[in-house]
Tab-separated table of N, CA and C in Angstrom:
chain	number	residue	atom	x	y	z
A	1482	MET	N	-75.457	-11.075	-76.686
A	1482	MET	CA	-75.809	-11.206	-75.290
A	1482	MET	C	-75.832	-9.810	-74.666
A	1483	PHE	N	-76.808	-9.587	-73.792
A	1483	PHE	CA	-76.942	-8.292	-73.138
A	1483	PHE	C	-77.315	-8.499	-71.678
A	1484	LEU	N	-76.652	-7.739	-70.794
A	1484	LEU	CA	-76.918	-7.768	-69.364
A	1484	LEU	C	-77.607	-6.472	-68.962
A	1485	THR	N	-78.830	-6.596	-68.476
A	1485	THR	CA	-79.545	-5.448	-67.935
A	1485	THR	C	-79.264	-5.390	-66.440
A	1486	VAL	N	-78.737	-4.276	-65.993
A	1486	VAL	CA	-78.509	-4.055	-64.565
A	1486	VAL	C	-79.568	-3.054	-64.130
A	1487	THR	N	-80.494	-3.500	-63.276
A	1487	THR	CA	-81.589	-2.634	-62.856
A	1487	THR	C	-81.066	-1.453	-62.043
A	1488	GLU	N	-81.897	-0.444	-61.911
A	1488	GLU	CA	-81.517	0.736	-61.144
A	1488	GLU	C	-81.192	0.376	-59.695
A	1489	SER	N	-81.986	-0.507	-59.081
A	1489	SER	CA	-81.711	-0.880	-57.690
A	1489	SER	C	-80.402	-1.654	-57.571
A	1490	ALA	N	-80.079	-2.495	-58.554
A	1490	ALA	CA	-78.796	-3.213	-58.546
A	1490	ALA	C	-77.646	-2.233	-58.760
A	1491	GLN	N	-77.848	-1.239	-59.627
A	1491	GLN	CA	-76.810	-0.230	-59.851
A	1491	GLN	C	-76.523	0.549	-58.570
A	1492	GLU	N	-77.562	0.897	-57.837
A	1492	GLU	CA	-77.381	1.617	-56.579
A	1492	GLU	C	-76.606	0.761	-55.576
A	1493	ARG	N	-76.936	-0.514	-55.502
A	1493	ARG	CA	-76.241	-1.425	-54.576
A	1493	ARG	C	-74.772	-1.574	-54.983
A	1494	LEU	N	-74.513	-1.732	-56.275
A	1494	LEU	CA	-73.138	-1.867	-56.761
A	1494	LEU	C	-72.334	-0.589	-56.511
A	1495	THR	N	-72.960	0.562	-56.687
A	1495	THR	CA	-72.287	1.830	-56.416
A	1495	THR	C	-71.871	1.900	-54.956
A	1496	HIS	N	-72.769	1.510	-54.062
A	1496	HIS	CA	-72.464	1.496	-52.631
A	1496	HIS	C	-71.283	0.570	-52.336
A	1497	ILE	N	-71.285	-0.620	-52.935
A	1497	ILE	CA	-70.194	-1.582	-52.725
A	1497	ILE	C	-68.879	-1.031	-53.275
A	1498	GLN	N	-68.932	-0.450	-54.482
A	1498	GLN	CA	-67.710	0.043	-55.110
A	1498	GLN	C	-67.168	1.313	-54.457
A	1499	GLU	N	-67.960	1.981	-53.651
A	1499	GLU	CA	-67.440	3.102	-52.867
A	1499	GLU	C	-66.506	2.594	-51.777
A	1500	GLN	N	-66.725	1.356	-51.327
A	1500	GLN	CA	-65.915	0.762	-50.267
A	1500	GLN	C	-64.823	-0.162	-50.799
A	1501	HIS	N	-65.034	-0.729	-51.979
A	1501	HIS	CA	-64.098	-1.690	-52.569
A	1501	HIS	C	-63.934	-1.355	-54.043
A	1502	LYS	N	-62.747	-0.952	-54.424
A	1502	LYS	CA	-62.487	-0.556	-55.803
A	1502	LYS	C	-62.326	-1.780	-56.697
A	1503	GLY	N	-62.551	-1.596	-57.976
A	1503	GLY	CA	-62.337	-2.656	-58.947
A	1503	GLY	C	-63.331	-2.582	-60.089
A	1504	GLN	N	-62.937	-3.146	-61.210
A	1504	GLN	CA	-63.787	-3.254	-62.395
A	1504	GLN	C	-64.708	-4.459	-62.216
A	1505	LEU	N	-65.975	-4.276	-62.446
A	1505	LEU	CA	-66.950	-5.342	-62.271
A	1505	LEU	C	-66.825	-6.388	-63.373
A	1506	ALA	N	-66.791	-7.671	-62.988
A	1506	ALA	CA	-66.754	-8.791	-63.928
A	1506	ALA	C	-67.727	-9.856	-63.444
A	1507	LEU	N	-68.200	-10.667	-64.367
A	1507	LEU	CA	-69.092	-11.786	-64.052
A	1507	LEU	C	-68.250	-13.048	-64.165
A	1508	SER	N	-67.943	-13.635	-63.035
A	1508	SER	CA	-66.993	-14.746	-62.982
A	1508	SER	C	-67.682	-16.050	-62.605
A	1509	TYR	N	-67.343	-17.125	-63.324
A	1509	TYR	CA	-67.883	-18.452	-63.015
A	1509	TYR	C	-66.883	-19.184	-62.144
A	1510	ASN	N	-67.359	-19.706	-61.037
A	1510	ASN	CA	-66.502	-20.404	-60.086
A	1510	ASN	C	-66.943	-21.851	-59.973
A	1511	ASP	N	-66.021	-22.770	-60.264
A	1511	ASP	CA	-66.315	-24.189	-60.089
A	1511	ASP	C	-66.451	-24.494	-58.612
A	1512	VAL	N	-67.428	-25.340	-58.267
A	1512	VAL	CA	-67.652	-25.775	-56.901
A	1512	VAL	C	-67.184	-27.221	-56.813
A	1513	PRO	N	-66.222	-27.514	-55.930
A	1513	PRO	CA	-65.742	-28.895	-55.827
A	1513	PRO	C	-66.894	-29.884	-55.641
A	1514	GLY	N	-66.976	-30.864	-56.528
A	1514	GLY	CA	-68.049	-31.848	-56.460
A	1514	GLY	C	-69.339	-31.400	-57.108
A	1515	GLY	N	-69.476	-30.101	-57.372
A	1515	GLY	CA	-70.692	-29.584	-57.987
A	1515	GLY	C	-71.884	-29.658	-57.045
A	1516	PHE	N	-73.054	-29.503	-57.616
A	1516	PHE	CA	-74.294	-29.555	-56.857
A	1516	PHE	C	-75.069	-30.807	-57.239
A	1517	ALA	N	-76.030	-31.187	-56.442
A	1517	ALA	CA	-76.827	-32.386	-56.696
A	1517	ALA	C	-77.554	-32.339	-58.036
A	1518	CYS	N	-77.873	-31.147	-58.502
A	1518	CYS	CA	-78.623	-31.009	-59.751
A	1518	CYS	C	-77.735	-31.163	-60.984
A	1519	GLY	N	-76.437	-31.358	-60.803
A	1519	GLY	CA	-75.531	-31.542	-61.928
A	1519	GLY	C	-74.777	-30.292	-62.328
A	1520	ILE	N	-75.143	-29.151	-61.787
A	1520	ILE	CA	-74.423	-27.913	-62.077
A	1520	ILE	C	-73.097	-27.964	-61.329
A	1521	ARG	N	-72.029	-27.572	-62.006
A	1521	ARG	CA	-70.708	-27.716	-61.392
A	1521	ARG	C	-70.108	-26.415	-60.864
A	1522	GLY	N	-70.879	-25.348	-60.867
A	1522	GLY	CA	-70.376	-24.078	-60.355
A	1522	GLY	C	-71.451	-23.019	-60.325
A	1523	GLU	N	-71.027	-21.775	-60.032
A	1523	GLU	CA	-71.978	-20.672	-59.976
A	1523	GLU	C	-71.277	-19.370	-60.343
A	1524	PHE	N	-72.063	-18.408	-60.765
A	1524	PHE	CA	-71.531	-17.098	-61.107
A	1524	PHE	C	-71.455	-16.217	-59.866
A	1525	SER	N	-70.448	-15.358	-59.848
A	1525	SER	CA	-70.334	-14.312	-58.833
A	1525	SER	C	-69.924	-13.025	-59.547
A	1526	LEU	N	-70.040	-11.930	-58.851
A	1526	LEU	CA	-69.545	-10.655	-59.355
A	1526	LEU	C	-68.181	-10.428	-58.724
A	1527	LYS	N	-67.194	-10.178	-59.557
A	1527	LYS	CA	-65.828	-9.994	-59.071
A	1527	LYS	C	-65.406	-8.559	-59.324
A	1528	LEU	N	-64.832	-7.935	-58.300
A	1528	LEU	CA	-64.259	-6.602	-58.455
A	1528	LEU	C	-62.777	-6.797	-58.762
A	1529	VAL	N	-62.438	-6.640	-60.023
A	1529	VAL	CA	-61.115	-6.959	-60.539
A	1529	VAL	C	-60.198	-5.739	-60.447
A	1530	THR	N	-59.049	-5.932	-59.816
A	1530	THR	CA	-58.050	-4.862	-59.736
A	1530	THR	C	-56.735	-5.272	-60.389
A	1531	THR	N	-56.615	-6.537	-60.791
A	1531	THR	CA	-55.424	-7.039	-61.482
A	1531	THR	C	-55.869	-7.748	-62.753
A	1532	ASP	N	-54.911	-8.121	-63.586
A	1532	ASP	CA	-55.206	-8.791	-64.844
A	1532	ASP	C	-55.710	-10.212	-64.601
A	1533	HIS	N	-56.810	-10.557	-65.244
A	1533	HIS	CA	-57.393	-11.900	-65.184
A	1533	HIS	C	-57.622	-12.365	-66.613
A	1534	PRO	N	-56.648	-13.063	-67.214
A	1534	PRO	CA	-56.757	-13.467	-68.618
A	1534	PRO	C	-57.993	-14.313	-68.930
A	1535	GLU	N	-58.510	-15.027	-67.924
A	1535	GLU	CA	-59.692	-15.853	-68.163
A	1535	GLU	C	-60.956	-15.024	-68.383
A	1536	LEU	N	-60.956	-13.783	-67.924
A	1536	LEU	CA	-62.089	-12.877	-68.144
A	1536	LEU	C	-61.873	-12.193	-69.487
A	1537	ASP	N	-62.127	-12.948	-70.548
A	1537	ASP	CA	-61.700	-12.576	-71.887
A	1537	ASP	C	-62.808	-12.109	-72.821
A	1538	THR	N	-64.048	-12.084	-72.345
A	1538	THR	CA	-65.161	-11.778	-73.239
A	1538	THR	C	-66.070	-10.701	-72.645
A	1539	PRO	N	-66.227	-9.588	-73.359
A	1539	PRO	CA	-67.125	-8.558	-72.848
A	1539	PRO	C	-68.586	-8.882	-73.140
A	1540	ILE	N	-69.428	-8.570	-72.180
A	1540	ILE	CA	-70.880	-8.629	-72.359
A	1540	ILE	C	-71.363	-7.185	-72.287
A	1541	GLU	N	-72.098	-6.748	-73.295
A	1541	GLU	CA	-72.679	-5.407	-73.252
A	1541	GLU	C	-73.688	-5.348	-72.117
A	1542	SER	N	-73.731	-4.212	-71.437
A	1542	SER	CA	-74.702	-4.045	-70.363
A	1542	SER	C	-75.139	-2.593	-70.266
A	1543	THR	N	-76.111	-2.355	-69.416
A	1543	THR	CA	-76.606	-0.998	-69.192
A	1543	THR	C	-75.584	-0.141	-68.453
A	1544	ILE	N	-74.517	-0.754	-67.910
A	1544	ILE	CA	-73.481	0.001	-67.202
A	1544	ILE	C	-72.131	-0.101	-67.919
A	1545	GLY	N	-72.136	-0.497	-69.177
A	1545	GLY	CA	-70.898	-0.668	-69.929
A	1545	GLY	C	-70.525	-2.140	-70.002
A	1546	ASP	N	-69.407	-2.431	-70.637
A	1546	ASP	CA	-68.985	-3.818	-70.784
A	1546	ASP	C	-68.646	-4.453	-69.443
A	1547	VAL	N	-69.126	-5.680	-69.262
A	1547	VAL	CA	-68.813	-6.509	-68.102
A	1547	VAL	C	-68.160	-7.760	-68.655
A	1548	TYR	N	-66.943	-8.045	-68.218
A	1548	TYR	CA	-66.205	-9.184	-68.763
A	1548	TYR	C	-66.543	-10.479	-68.045
A	1549	THR	N	-66.489	-11.585	-68.811
A	1549	THR	CA	-66.719	-12.919	-68.286
A	1549	THR	C	-65.827	-13.901	-69.042
A	1550	GLN	N	-65.876	-15.162	-68.660
A	1550	GLN	CA	-65.086	-16.194	-69.326
A	1550	GLN	C	-65.830	-16.705	-70.555
A	1551	SER	N	-65.153	-16.734	-71.698
A	1551	SER	CA	-65.764	-17.256	-72.931
A	1551	SER	C	-66.167	-18.714	-72.769
A	1552	THR	N	-65.470	-19.441	-71.911
A	1552	THR	CA	-65.762	-20.863	-71.702
A	1552	THR	C	-67.093	-21.095	-70.996
A	1553	HIS	N	-67.685	-20.041	-70.445
A	1553	HIS	CA	-68.956	-20.205	-69.721
A	1553	HIS	C	-70.102	-19.395	-70.318
A	1554	LEU	N	-69.934	-18.926	-71.544
A	1554	LEU	CA	-71.029	-18.205	-72.194
A	1554	LEU	C	-72.249	-19.099	-72.390
A	1555	ASP	N	-72.027	-20.400	-72.583
A	1555	ASP	CA	-73.155	-21.316	-72.755
A	1555	ASP	C	-73.989	-21.469	-71.489
A	1556	ASP	N	-73.436	-21.059	-70.346
A	1556	ASP	CA	-74.165	-21.141	-69.085
A	1556	ASP	C	-75.080	-19.933	-68.873
A	1557	LEU	N	-75.044	-18.994	-69.821
A	1557	LEU	CA	-75.872	-17.790	-69.739
A	1557	LEU	C	-76.875	-17.774	-70.887
A	1558	ASN	N	-77.900	-16.968	-70.759
A	1558	ASN	CA	-78.889	-16.779	-71.808
A	1558	ASN	C	-78.556	-15.532	-72.612
A	1559	GLU	N	-79.259	-15.350	-73.715
A	1559	GLU	CA	-79.033	-14.180	-74.557
A	1559	GLU	C	-79.336	-12.881	-73.809
A	1560	ASN	N	-80.389	-12.893	-72.999
A	1560	ASN	CA	-80.770	-11.728	-72.201
A	1560	ASN	C	-80.684	-12.102	-70.735
A	1561	ILE	N	-79.789	-11.444	-70.022
A	1561	ILE	CA	-79.642	-11.703	-68.594
A	1561	ILE	C	-79.878	-10.402	-67.835
A	1562	LYS	N	-80.277	-10.548	-66.563
A	1562	LYS	CA	-80.603	-9.366	-65.760
A	1562	LYS	C	-80.048	-9.540	-64.356
A	1563	LEU	N	-79.389	-8.490	-63.881
A	1563	LEU	CA	-78.928	-8.425	-62.500
A	1563	LEU	C	-79.858	-7.478	-61.770
A	1564	ASP	N	-80.429	-7.965	-60.675
A	1564	ASP	CA	-81.375	-7.162	-59.908
A	1564	ASP	C	-81.019	-7.259	-58.434
A	1565	TYR	N	-81.683	-6.463	-57.606
A	1565	TYR	CA	-81.415	-6.402	-56.172
A	1565	TYR	C	-82.725	-6.484	-55.407
A	1566	LYS	N	-82.758	-7.381	-54.410
A	1566	LYS	CA	-83.909	-7.478	-53.503
A	1566	LYS	C	-83.510	-6.839	-52.185
A	1567	LYS	N	-84.028	-5.641	-51.953
A	1567	LYS	CA	-83.669	-4.901	-50.749
A	1567	LYS	C	-84.074	-5.646	-49.479
A	1568	GLU	N	-85.266	-6.248	-49.480
A	1568	GLU	CA	-85.746	-6.929	-48.271
A	1568	GLU	C	-84.875	-8.120	-47.883
A	1569	LYS	N	-84.167	-8.702	-48.828
A	1569	LYS	CA	-83.258	-9.816	-48.526
A	1569	LYS	C	-81.788	-9.403	-48.632
A	1570	ASN	N	-81.544	-8.156	-49.058
A	1570	ASN	CA	-80.203	-7.618	-49.252
A	1570	ASN	C	-79.365	-8.527	-50.162
A	1571	THR	N	-79.977	-8.944	-51.280
A	1571	THR	CA	-79.272	-9.838	-52.200
A	1571	THR	C	-79.359	-9.344	-53.644
A	1572	LEU	N	-78.269	-9.539	-54.343
A	1572	LEU	CA	-78.244	-9.366	-55.790
A	1572	LEU	C	-78.566	-10.722	-56.389
A	1573	TYR	N	-79.319	-10.738	-57.488
A	1573	TYR	CA	-79.628	-12.014	-58.133
A	1573	TYR	C	-79.574	-11.867	-59.637
A	1574	LEU	N	-79.271	-12.993	-60.292
A	1574	LEU	CA	-79.061	-13.021	-61.731
A	1574	LEU	C	-80.089	-13.949	-62.368
A	1575	THR	N	-80.819	-13.416	-63.353
A	1575	THR	CA	-81.810	-14.211	-64.076
A	1575	THR	C	-81.520	-14.137	-65.570
A	1576	GLY	N	-82.143	-15.060	-66.300
A	1576	GLY	CA	-82.018	-15.077	-67.754
A	1576	GLY	C	-83.340	-15.446	-68.379
A	1577	ASP	N	-83.341	-15.614	-69.695
A	1577	ASP	CA	-84.556	-15.979	-70.411
A	1577	ASP	C	-85.172	-17.264	-69.863
A	1578	ALA	N	-84.336	-18.182	-69.397
A	1578	ALA	CA	-84.816	-19.477	-68.910
A	1578	ALA	C	-85.164	-19.470	-67.424
A	1579	GLY	N	-84.954	-18.347	-66.742
A	1579	GLY	CA	-85.284	-18.272	-65.324
A	1579	GLY	C	-84.084	-17.905	-64.470
A	1580	MET	N	-84.092	-18.366	-63.232
A	1580	MET	CA	-83.067	-18.015	-62.248
A	1580	MET	C	-81.722	-18.645	-62.605
A	1581	ILE	N	-80.664	-17.836	-62.558
A	1581	ILE	CA	-79.299	-18.326	-62.748
A	1581	ILE	C	-78.611	-18.417	-61.393
A	1582	ASN	N	-78.737	-17.369	-60.585
A	1582	ASN	CA	-78.179	-17.381	-59.234
A	1582	ASN	C	-79.041	-16.479	-58.357
A	1583	PRO	N	-79.715	-17.059	-57.323
A	1583	PRO	CA	-80.627	-16.279	-56.493
A	1583	PRO	C	-79.941	-15.410	-55.440
A	1584	ASP	N	-78.635	-15.586	-55.244
A	1584	ASP	CA	-77.897	-14.811	-54.245
A	1584	ASP	C	-76.450	-14.705	-54.715
A	1585	ILE	N	-76.229	-13.812	-55.655
A	1585	ILE	CA	-74.919	-13.709	-56.282
A	1585	ILE	C	-73.958	-12.954	-55.366
A	1586	ALA	N	-72.828	-13.578	-55.078
A	1586	ALA	CA	-71.824	-12.987	-54.201
A	1586	ALA	C	-71.023	-11.933	-54.957
A	1587	VAL	N	-70.545	-10.947	-54.213
A	1587	VAL	CA	-69.593	-9.982	-54.735
A	1587	VAL	C	-68.267	-10.311	-54.053
A	1588	VAL	N	-67.239	-10.601	-54.860
A	1588	VAL	CA	-65.946	-11.037	-54.330
A	1588	VAL	C	-64.832	-10.125	-54.833
A	1589	ASP	N	-63.681	-10.212	-54.156
A	1589	ASP	CA	-62.510	-9.444	-54.600
A	1589	ASP	C	-61.658	-10.314	-55.529
A	1590	ASP	N	-60.497	-9.811	-55.896
A	1590	ASP	CA	-59.584	-10.500	-56.827
A	1590	ASP	C	-59.211	-11.915	-56.387
A	1591	THR	N	-59.165	-12.135	-55.092
A	1591	THR	CA	-58.754	-13.442	-54.575
A	1591	THR	C	-59.951	-14.297	-54.139
A	1592	ASN	N	-61.127	-13.921	-54.612
A	1592	ASN	CA	-62.395	-14.619	-54.338
A	1592	ASN	C	-62.831	-14.579	-52.881
A	1593	ASN	N	-62.348	-13.589	-52.135
A	1593	ASN	CA	-62.867	-13.370	-50.783
A	1593	ASN	C	-64.195	-12.646	-50.903
A	1594	LYS	N	-65.215	-13.174	-50.239
A	1594	LYS	CA	-66.546	-12.593	-50.334
A	1594	LYS	C	-66.592	-11.243	-49.635
A	1595	LEU	N	-67.057	-10.230	-50.383
A	1595	LEU	CA	-67.236	-8.890	-49.837
A	1595	LEU	C	-68.679	-8.688	-49.405
A	1596	TYR	N	-69.624	-9.193	-50.210
A	1596	TYR	CA	-71.061	-9.091	-49.930
A	1596	TYR	C	-71.753	-10.294	-50.511
């Protein structure tokens, strides 16, 4: 599995990490009740500053290893891409099969949304 982080997404992440420190991780968050389409959660980007044993699997990326939960690797494709839409000010995650998350949140260790 490989995560391509586009140049525009890297610039956005750099800006965020200048204000909020932490190691970038790709975290799956269960949504109570799930969504109507049957999906039971969504991915977010977490800036990790403490130990998170559930983030146990590295994914190679253009910016170095990004950790995620091994229990949710099946929810990702072999090739995934994080990109940034400046006009909407959103980061989004896609894979071989299409859109994974059209507006991926950046959260802190306690899942408080930063962006």
